[in-house]
Tab-separated table of C-alpha atoms in Angstrom:
chain	number	residue	atom	x	y	z
A	1	MET	CA	79.283	58.067	136.179
A	2	SER	CA	80.490	60.104	139.263
A	3	SER	CA	82.645	62.131	137.045
A	4	GLU	CA	79.897	62.668	134.521
A	5	ARG	CA	77.569	63.873	137.414
A	6	GLU	CA	80.225	66.272	138.529
A	7	LEU	CA	80.504	67.598	134.907
A	8	GLU	CA	76.703	68.192	135.093
A	9	ILE	CA	77.137	69.970	138.219
A	10	SER	CA	79.737	72.161	137.336
A	11	PRO	CA	79.845	72.225	133.596
A	12	ILE	CA	82.812	73.568	131.616
A	13	VAL	CA	82.083	76.213	129.184
A	14	GLN	CA	83.900	75.467	125.703
A	15	GLU	CA	84.026	79.181	124.379
A	16	SER	CA	85.963	80.044	127.552
A	17	LEU	CA	88.329	76.838	127.180
A	18	MET	CA	88.939	78.054	123.647
A	19	GLN	CA	89.658	81.489	124.562
A	20	ASN	CA	92.348	80.442	126.988
A	21	SER	CA	93.836	78.101	124.658
A	22	ARG	CA	94.143	80.860	121.960
A	23	THR	CA	95.678	83.048	124.546
A	24	LEU	CA	98.145	80.676	125.141
A	25	SER	CA	99.130	79.727	121.832
A	26	ASN	CA	99.580	83.511	120.891
A	27	LEU	CA	101.823	83.854	123.890
A	28	GLN	CA	103.702	80.637	122.696
A	29	SER	CA	104.301	81.821	119.114
A	30	LEU	CA	105.408	85.143	120.301
A	31	THR	CA	107.877	84.051	122.871
A	32	ALA	CA	109.127	81.272	120.408
A	33	SER	CA	110.070	84.019	117.902
A	34	LEU	CA	111.775	85.905	120.392
A	35	PHE	CA	113.700	82.829	121.606
A	36	GLY	CA	114.828	82.542	118.025
A	37	VAL	CA	115.826	86.072	117.894
A	38	SER	CA	117.850	85.756	121.078
A	39	ALA	CA	119.309	82.357	119.935
A	40	GLY	CA	120.334	83.710	116.688
A	41	ILE	CA	122.167	86.917	118.292
A	42	LEU	CA	123.917	84.469	120.872
A	43	GLY	CA	125.151	82.626	117.679
A	44	LEU	CA	123.927	79.339	119.327
A	45	GLU	CA	124.386	76.387	116.895
A	46	SER	CA	122.792	72.968	116.460
A	47	TYR	CA	122.216	71.210	119.883
A	48	SER	CA	122.701	74.100	122.117
A	49	GLY	CA	120.126	76.100	120.149
A	50	PHE	CA	117.399	73.499	120.247
A	51	LEU	CA	118.209	72.965	124.057
A	52	PHE	CA	118.024	76.613	124.568
A	53	TYR	CA	114.450	76.721	122.898
A	54	ILE	CA	113.163	73.903	125.016
A	55	VAL	CA	114.498	75.155	128.256
A	56	PHE	CA	113.112	78.818	127.593
A	57	SER	CA	109.715	77.535	126.556
A	58	LEU	CA	109.374	75.377	129.394
A	59	LEU	CA	110.546	78.354	131.535
A	60	THR	CA	107.621	80.298	129.841
A	61	ALA	CA	105.079	77.704	130.724
A	62	VAL	CA	106.165	77.728	134.285
A	63	LEU	CA	106.105	81.586	134.650
A	64	PHE	CA	102.585	81.412	132.949
A	65	TYR	CA	101.537	78.765	135.541
A	66	VAL	CA	103.017	80.864	138.404
A	67	LEU	CA	101.851	84.171	137.616
A	68	ARG	CA	98.347	83.623	135.699
A	69	VAL	CA	97.034	80.180	136.680
A	70	ALA	CA	98.483	79.196	140.048
A	71	PRO	CA	96.821	82.070	142.365
A	72	THR	CA	93.205	81.068	141.603
A	73	SER	CA	93.737	77.458	140.683
A	74	ILE	CA	95.500	76.655	144.059
A	75	ALA	CA	92.939	78.844	145.813
A	76	SER	CA	90.092	76.669	144.369
A	77	GLY	CA	91.466	73.620	145.854
A	78	LYS	CA	93.435	72.046	142.775
A	79	ALA	CA	96.827	70.405	143.529
A	80	PRO	CA	99.748	72.524	142.450
A	81	LEU	CA	100.779	72.231	138.765
A	82	ASP	CA	97.264	71.076	137.983
A	83	THR	CA	95.966	73.320	135.124
A	84	SER	CA	92.512	71.569	134.769
A	85	ARG	CA	90.643	74.658	135.894
A	86	TYR	CA	91.655	76.695	132.791
A	87	PHE	CA	92.912	74.213	130.165
A	88	ARG	CA	92.037	71.076	128.337
A	89	GLY	CA	94.959	68.934	129.248
A	90	PRO	CA	98.319	68.939	130.895
A	91	TYR	CA	99.979	68.233	127.736
A	92	GLU	CA	98.673	71.063	125.974
A	93	PHE	CA	99.818	73.561	128.701
A	94	TRP	CA	103.293	72.091	129.310
A	95	ALA	CA	104.491	70.730	125.907
A	96	GLY	CA	102.158	72.761	123.537
A	97	GLY	CA	104.481	75.562	123.516
A	98	VAL	CA	107.345	73.513	122.248
A	99	MET	CA	105.359	72.282	119.390
A	100	ASN	CA	103.459	75.333	118.505
A	101	GLY	CA	106.388	77.755	118.163
A	102	PHE	CA	108.979	75.584	116.659
A	103	ALA	CA	108.577	76.701	112.984
A	104	GLY	CA	108.472	80.334	114.068
A	105	PHE	CA	111.687	79.643	116.369
A	106	VAL	CA	113.716	78.048	113.514
A	107	LEU	CA	112.712	80.790	111.031
A	108	THR	CA	114.035	83.703	113.377
A	109	TRP	CA	116.951	81.631	114.602
A	110	THR	CA	118.170	81.198	110.959
A	111	LEU	CA	117.454	84.883	109.982
A	112	PHE	CA	119.325	86.331	113.046
A	113	TYR	CA	122.040	83.829	112.907
A	114	GLY	CA	122.768	84.654	109.348
A	115	LEU	CA	122.454	88.354	109.764
A	116	VAL	CA	124.840	88.411	112.892
A	117	ARG	CA	127.436	85.608	112.351
A	118	ALA	CA	127.713	85.248	108.687
B	1	MET	CA	139.822	61.836	114.156
B	2	ALA	CA	140.381	64.788	112.292
B	3	GLN	CA	138.298	67.956	112.808
B	4	VAL	CA	136.779	68.617	109.482
B	5	PRO	CA	137.488	72.376	108.873
B	6	VAL	CA	134.486	74.512	108.819
B	7	GLN	CA	133.510	75.656	105.423
B	8	THR	CA	133.316	79.462	105.286
B	9	ILE	CA	132.058	81.118	102.144
B	10	HIS	CA	132.537	84.891	101.571
B	11	ARG	CA	129.542	86.275	100.445
B	12	ASP	CA	128.536	90.054	99.337
B	13	PRO	CA	126.611	91.534	102.292
B	14	GLN	CA	124.357	93.006	99.645
B	15	LEU	CA	122.879	89.580	99.071
B	16	PHE	CA	120.805	90.389	102.283
B	17	TYR	CA	119.475	93.483	100.921
B	18	TRP	CA	118.719	92.300	97.581
B	19	ILE	CA	117.580	88.840	98.161
B	20	LEU	CA	116.673	88.163	101.815
B	21	PHE	CA	114.580	91.107	102.747
B	22	PRO	CA	112.783	91.148	99.443
B	23	ILE	CA	111.613	87.462	99.813
B	24	THR	CA	110.685	88.010	103.602
B	25	ILE	CA	108.757	91.198	102.813
B	26	VAL	CA	106.969	89.835	99.830
B	27	MET	CA	105.888	86.829	101.792
B	28	ILE	CA	104.450	88.782	104.697
B	29	LEU	CA	102.614	91.108	102.287
B	30	THR	CA	101.353	88.073	100.277
B	31	GLY	CA	100.173	86.788	103.501
B	32	VAL	CA	98.313	89.978	104.527
B	33	LEU	CA	96.776	90.342	101.120
B	34	ARG	CA	95.735	86.795	101.082
B	35	HIS	CA	93.876	87.379	104.239
B	36	TYR	CA	92.029	90.308	103.112
B	37	ALA	CA	91.358	88.459	99.822
B	38	THR	CA	89.702	85.725	101.944
B	39	VAL	CA	87.813	88.304	104.030
B	40	LEU	CA	86.413	89.967	100.962
B	41	MET	CA	85.496	86.847	98.941
B	42	ALA	CA	83.704	85.206	101.991
B	43	SER	CA	80.050	85.260	100.974
B	44	ALA	CA	77.717	86.193	103.363
B	45	PRO	CA	75.664	83.234	104.868
B	46	LYS	CA	72.653	82.821	102.776
B	47	LYS	CA	69.283	83.777	103.826
B	48	LEU	CA	67.117	80.614	104.447
B	49	ASP	CA	63.721	80.280	103.836
B	50	GLN	CA	61.329	79.663	106.663
B	51	LYS	CA	60.773	75.991	106.099
B	52	THR	CA	64.545	75.202	105.948
B	53	MET	CA	65.208	77.217	109.113
B	54	ARG	CA	62.271	75.306	110.948
B	55	GLU	CA	63.776	72.119	110.036
B	56	GLN	CA	67.129	72.715	111.133
B	57	ARG	CA	66.110	74.594	114.166
B	58	GLY	CA	63.621	71.560	115.061
B	59	LEU	CA	66.691	69.060	114.892
B	60	LEU	CA	68.951	71.393	116.930
B	61	HIS	CA	66.095	71.713	119.643
B	62	GLY	CA	66.019	67.756	119.822
B	63	ILE	CA	69.780	67.581	120.154
B	64	ASN	CA	69.885	70.441	122.589
B	65	VAL	CA	67.218	68.794	124.939
B	66	ARG	CA	69.354	65.316	124.566
B	67	GLY	CA	72.220	67.222	125.854
B	68	ASN	CA	71.000	69.115	128.432
B	69	TYR	CA	68.078	67.128	129.857
B	70	HIS	CA	69.855	66.988	133.361
B	71	ALA	CA	68.863	70.677	133.590
B	72	LEU	CA	65.254	69.973	133.255
B	73	SER	CA	62.983	68.827	135.803
B	74	LYS	CA	61.407	65.316	135.211
B	75	ALA	CA	58.084	66.462	134.368
B	76	SER	CA	59.089	69.275	131.902
B	77	PHE	CA	61.765	66.866	130.223
B	78	ILE	CA	58.998	64.079	129.687
B	79	ALA	CA	56.556	66.897	128.256
B	80	ARG	CA	59.445	68.000	125.816
B	81	ARG	CA	60.537	64.673	124.935
B	82	ASP	CA	56.863	63.473	124.092
B	83	ALA	CA	56.167	66.589	122.042
B	84	LEU	CA	59.486	66.154	120.118
B	85	ILE	CA	59.247	62.608	119.535
B	86	THR	CA	55.622	63.031	118.211
B	87	ALA	CA	56.743	65.991	115.928
B	88	PHE	CA	59.910	64.097	114.654
B	89	GLU	CA	58.089	60.922	113.891
B	90	SER	CA	55.184	62.469	112.003
B	91	GLY	CA	57.464	64.727	110.195
B	92	ALA	CA	55.962	67.906	111.312
B	93	TYR	CA	59.171	69.926	110.880
B	94	LEU	CA	60.083	68.597	107.585
B	95	LYS	CA	60.486	71.203	104.773
B	96	ASP	CA	58.404	69.349	102.192
B	97	PRO	CA	56.610	66.525	103.743
B	98	ASP	CA	55.591	64.936	100.564
B	99	ASN	CA	59.081	63.894	99.922
B	100	ARG	CA	59.286	61.739	103.036
B	101	GLY	CA	60.860	58.221	102.074
B	102	GLN	CA	61.938	59.422	98.650
B	103	PRO	CA	65.687	59.170	98.309
B	104	PRO	CA	67.602	62.363	98.430
B	105	PRO	CA	68.347	64.504	95.293
B	106	ASN	CA	71.540	64.312	93.684
B	107	PRO	CA	73.879	66.772	95.584
B	108	MET	CA	75.444	67.723	92.248
B	109	SER	CA	72.052	69.033	90.696
B	110	ASP	CA	71.452	71.103	93.784
B	111	PRO	CA	72.497	74.759	93.112
B	112	ASN	CA	73.223	75.516	96.911
B	113	ALA	CA	75.568	72.726	96.945
B	114	MET	CA	77.454	73.973	93.891
B	115	GLU	CA	77.720	77.356	95.445
B	116	GLY	CA	79.454	75.884	98.568
B	117	MET	CA	81.937	74.126	96.302
B	118	MET	CA	82.527	77.422	94.442
B	119	GLY	CA	83.433	79.060	97.752
B	120	MET	CA	85.712	76.181	98.421
B	121	MET	CA	87.324	76.608	95.036
B	122	LYS	CA	87.825	80.249	95.606
B	123	ASN	CA	89.673	79.536	98.812
B	124	GLN	CA	92.025	76.994	97.024
B	125	MET	CA	92.765	79.407	94.314
B	126	ALA	CA	93.606	82.152	96.638
B	127	MET	CA	96.210	79.747	98.119
B	128	ILE	CA	97.621	78.385	94.788
B	129	ILE	CA	97.858	81.356	92.583
B	130	PRO	CA	100.099	83.428	94.954
B	131	ASN	CA	102.205	80.326	95.769
B	132	THR	CA	102.815	79.703	92.345
B	133	LEU	CA	103.669	83.253	91.310
B	134	ILE	CA	106.314	83.771	94.166
B	135	MET	CA	108.010	80.461	93.488
B	136	SER	CA	108.532	81.013	89.946
B	137	TRP	CA	109.510	84.659	90.803
B	138	ILE	CA	112.106	83.435	93.221
B	139	ASN	CA	113.281	80.666	90.684
B	140	ALA	CA	113.469	83.240	87.938
B	141	PHE	CA	115.367	86.060	89.835
B	142	PHE	CA	117.117	84.471	92.664
B	143	SER	CA	118.172	81.015	91.880
B	144	GLY	CA	121.679	80.036	92.146
B	145	TYR	CA	122.631	82.267	95.199
B	146	VAL	CA	123.825	80.842	98.292
B	147	ILE	CA	122.485	83.286	101.039
B	148	MET	CA	122.488	81.951	104.353
B	149	LYS	CA	123.954	79.057	106.723
B	150	LEU	CA	121.394	77.350	108.912
B	151	PRO	CA	122.438	77.281	112.453
B	152	PHE	CA	121.939	73.508	112.947
B	153	PRO	CA	123.688	70.519	110.901
B	154	LEU	CA	121.558	68.551	108.444
B	155	THR	CA	122.036	65.174	106.682
B	156	ILE	CA	123.087	65.069	102.997
B	157	LYS	CA	119.691	64.206	101.783
B	158	PHE	CA	118.473	67.842	102.274
B	159	LYS	CA	121.154	68.973	99.957
B	160	SER	CA	119.012	68.646	96.796
B	161	MET	CA	116.087	70.611	98.493
B	162	LEU	CA	117.978	73.335	100.196
B	163	GLN	CA	120.462	73.868	97.577
B	164	ALA	CA	118.322	73.582	94.377
B	165	GLY	CA	120.016	75.416	91.580
B	166	VAL	CA	123.346	75.301	93.235
B	167	ALA	CA	125.419	72.657	91.558
B	168	THR	CA	128.391	72.249	94.014
B	169	LYS	CA	128.859	68.882	95.235
B	170	ASP	CA	130.816	69.464	98.209
B	171	MET	CA	129.302	72.095	99.982
B	172	ASP	CA	127.676	71.733	103.231
B	173	PRO	CA	123.915	71.030	103.364
B	174	ARG	CA	124.059	73.772	105.921
B	175	TRP	CA	124.230	76.324	103.462
B	176	MET	CA	120.891	77.393	101.892
B	177	SER	CA	119.738	78.949	98.699
B	178	SER	CA	117.014	81.615	98.486
B	179	ILE	CA	114.126	78.976	97.763
B	180	SER	CA	114.723	77.264	101.166
B	181	TRP	CA	114.382	80.448	102.876
B	182	TYR	CA	111.059	80.728	101.021
B	183	PHE	CA	110.239	77.367	102.454
B	184	LEU	CA	111.195	78.266	105.914
B	185	CYS	CA	109.125	81.458	105.544
B	186	ILE	CA	106.004	79.413	104.590
B	187	PHE	CA	106.396	77.388	107.713
B	188	GLY	CA	107.382	79.884	110.053
B	189	LEU	CA	105.482	83.111	109.117
B	190	GLN	CA	102.425	81.997	111.228
B	191	SER	CA	103.387	83.880	114.243
B	192	VAL	CA	104.127	86.961	112.484
B	193	PHE	CA	100.594	87.115	110.909
B	194	ASN	CA	99.401	86.387	114.577
B	195	PHE	CA	100.716	89.751	115.314
B	196	ILE	CA	99.782	91.591	112.522
B	197	LEU	CA	96.359	90.258	111.585
B	198	GLY	CA	95.014	88.777	114.891
B	199	SER	CA	94.806	84.969	115.746
B	200	ASP	CA	92.116	83.771	113.726
B	201	ASN	CA	93.587	84.955	110.376
B	202	ALA	CA	93.517	83.437	106.923
B	203	ALA	CA	97.056	84.451	106.018
B	204	ASN	CA	98.751	81.112	106.138
B	205	GLN	CA	97.846	78.246	103.841
B	206	MET	CA	99.424	75.668	106.211
B	207	ALA	CA	97.220	76.682	109.208
B	208	GLN	CA	94.151	76.573	106.832
B	209	GLN	CA	94.733	73.145	105.574
B	210	MET	CA	95.134	72.043	109.389
B	211	THR	CA	91.457	73.601	109.889
B	212	GLN	CA	90.414	71.763	106.695
B	213	MET	CA	91.439	68.309	107.955
B	214	GLY	CA	89.429	68.874	111.260
B	215	PRO	CA	85.884	68.102	111.571
B	216	GLN	CA	83.341	70.054	109.541
B	217	ALA	CA	80.541	71.422	111.747
B	218	GLY	CA	78.701	72.488	108.649
B	219	GLN	CA	78.000	68.804	107.406
B	220	MET	CA	74.906	68.234	109.366
B	221	PHE	CA	72.637	70.034	107.100
B	222	GLY	CA	74.724	69.470	104.007
B	223	PRO	CA	73.177	68.461	100.825
B	224	GLY	CA	72.506	64.798	100.448
B	225	VAL	CA	71.490	64.129	103.997
B	226	ASP	CA	67.892	63.070	104.332
B	227	PRO	CA	66.383	65.191	107.034
B	228	ASN	CA	63.661	62.839	107.585
B	229	LYS	CA	66.210	59.912	108.680
B	230	GLN	CA	68.034	62.483	110.784
B	231	PHE	CA	64.570	63.341	112.637
B	232	LEU	CA	63.779	59.764	113.157
B	233	ALA	CA	67.507	58.822	114.652
B	234	GLU	CA	67.280	61.953	116.791
B	235	ALA	CA	63.519	60.725	118.268
B	236	GLU	CA	65.122	57.383	118.866
B	237	ASN	CA	68.021	59.023	120.700
B	238	LEU	CA	65.588	60.801	122.946
B	239	ALA	CA	63.389	57.935	123.547
B	240	VAL	CA	66.206	56.156	125.331
B	241	ILE	CA	67.428	58.784	127.780
B	242	GLU	CA	67.248	57.664	131.224
B	243	HIS	CA	66.224	60.892	132.876
B	244	HIS	CA	68.119	62.150	135.853
B	245	SER	CA	68.120	65.729	137.203
B	246	VAL	CA	71.028	67.843	138.253
B	247	LEU	CA	69.105	68.616	141.222
B	248	ASP	CA	68.733	65.061	142.428
B	249	GLY	CA	70.012	65.012	145.877
B	250	VAL	CA	70.945	68.521	146.092
B	251	GLU	CA	69.845	68.808	149.784
B	252	GLN	CA	72.299	66.092	150.680
B	253	ARG	CA	75.058	67.952	148.836
B	254	LEU	CA	74.113	71.280	150.437
B	255	LEU	CA	74.366	69.754	153.671
B	256	GLU	CA	77.725	68.461	153.228
B	257	GLY	CA	78.884	71.513	151.880
B	258	ILE	CA	78.096	73.514	154.942
B	259	LYS	CA	79.115	71.331	157.671
B	260	VAL	CA	80.741	73.006	160.535
């Protein structure tokens, strides 16, 4: 009941939330393709390539948080690493990038690996 | 354990220019074409006559009052609730009040519903035709070439999929033929379309299928739904609301907020 009341007092606008998610997923697919390009040029294979991808997409999420979310989010009294001011859930923000961009990453990785190495 | 020697296959670099790039470019251009075909074929929303519009807006009014009742004061909420419940139960907003209680007409015989299905068919065709064409084009021109090596190992199960048309038993499944590059393009080009066409494009059939599986917003006024029953259910929903206002106890909250 208390959380319901809080939502009524300070409502969440669905359109803004969707706009934020769309911006985030655009960024994620762009960076995933670029990571694929760099992994292919570096000639990474199998595990090291996937590890590269996971590490760098998490790094993107952290940078996004630090540069765009944190300044206003912490100022408004949220705990650090809490993205609930702008995004639906922590899962979508931190792990969504790994899921979203994966196909794009594999595509560009294969392409540039083939072009550079083979 | 002996190290398995890495297979190397010497390929003509011209394979890239004559197979890889054509397939990629064709896939991208097809996506762009499909996007614009969908945009052009999208039929403008049909103009509703006044009665239908009134029916739909009446129902939406009820739903909105139910969802946002906390923003109203008690007196105005009760006034709205009573007016809406009376109107809903007497069927004042119905399109044709004479049809109350009769079973809804068969959706297949309704011309409006047929039009909606035609639209869906058109979208399906816009997906299926280019895919079939491109697949047969690739099969006809480029089958039997090994063009690339995947940067990650796969199990032997993938061999029949990736190396269709290359009947070599001992080849590592990492080598892929042109048809598998086509599959990779299907799955991975969404991000490319995002940059070319904006993020709500219709270029990729995978993304479209995802959205089709999602909840459909247009179902509420679809054919075969009895509006009278919807009105009665909505009246019941309104009647059971226990009203509280968002301004209840606001003085208390304000005083807590400005504590010195």
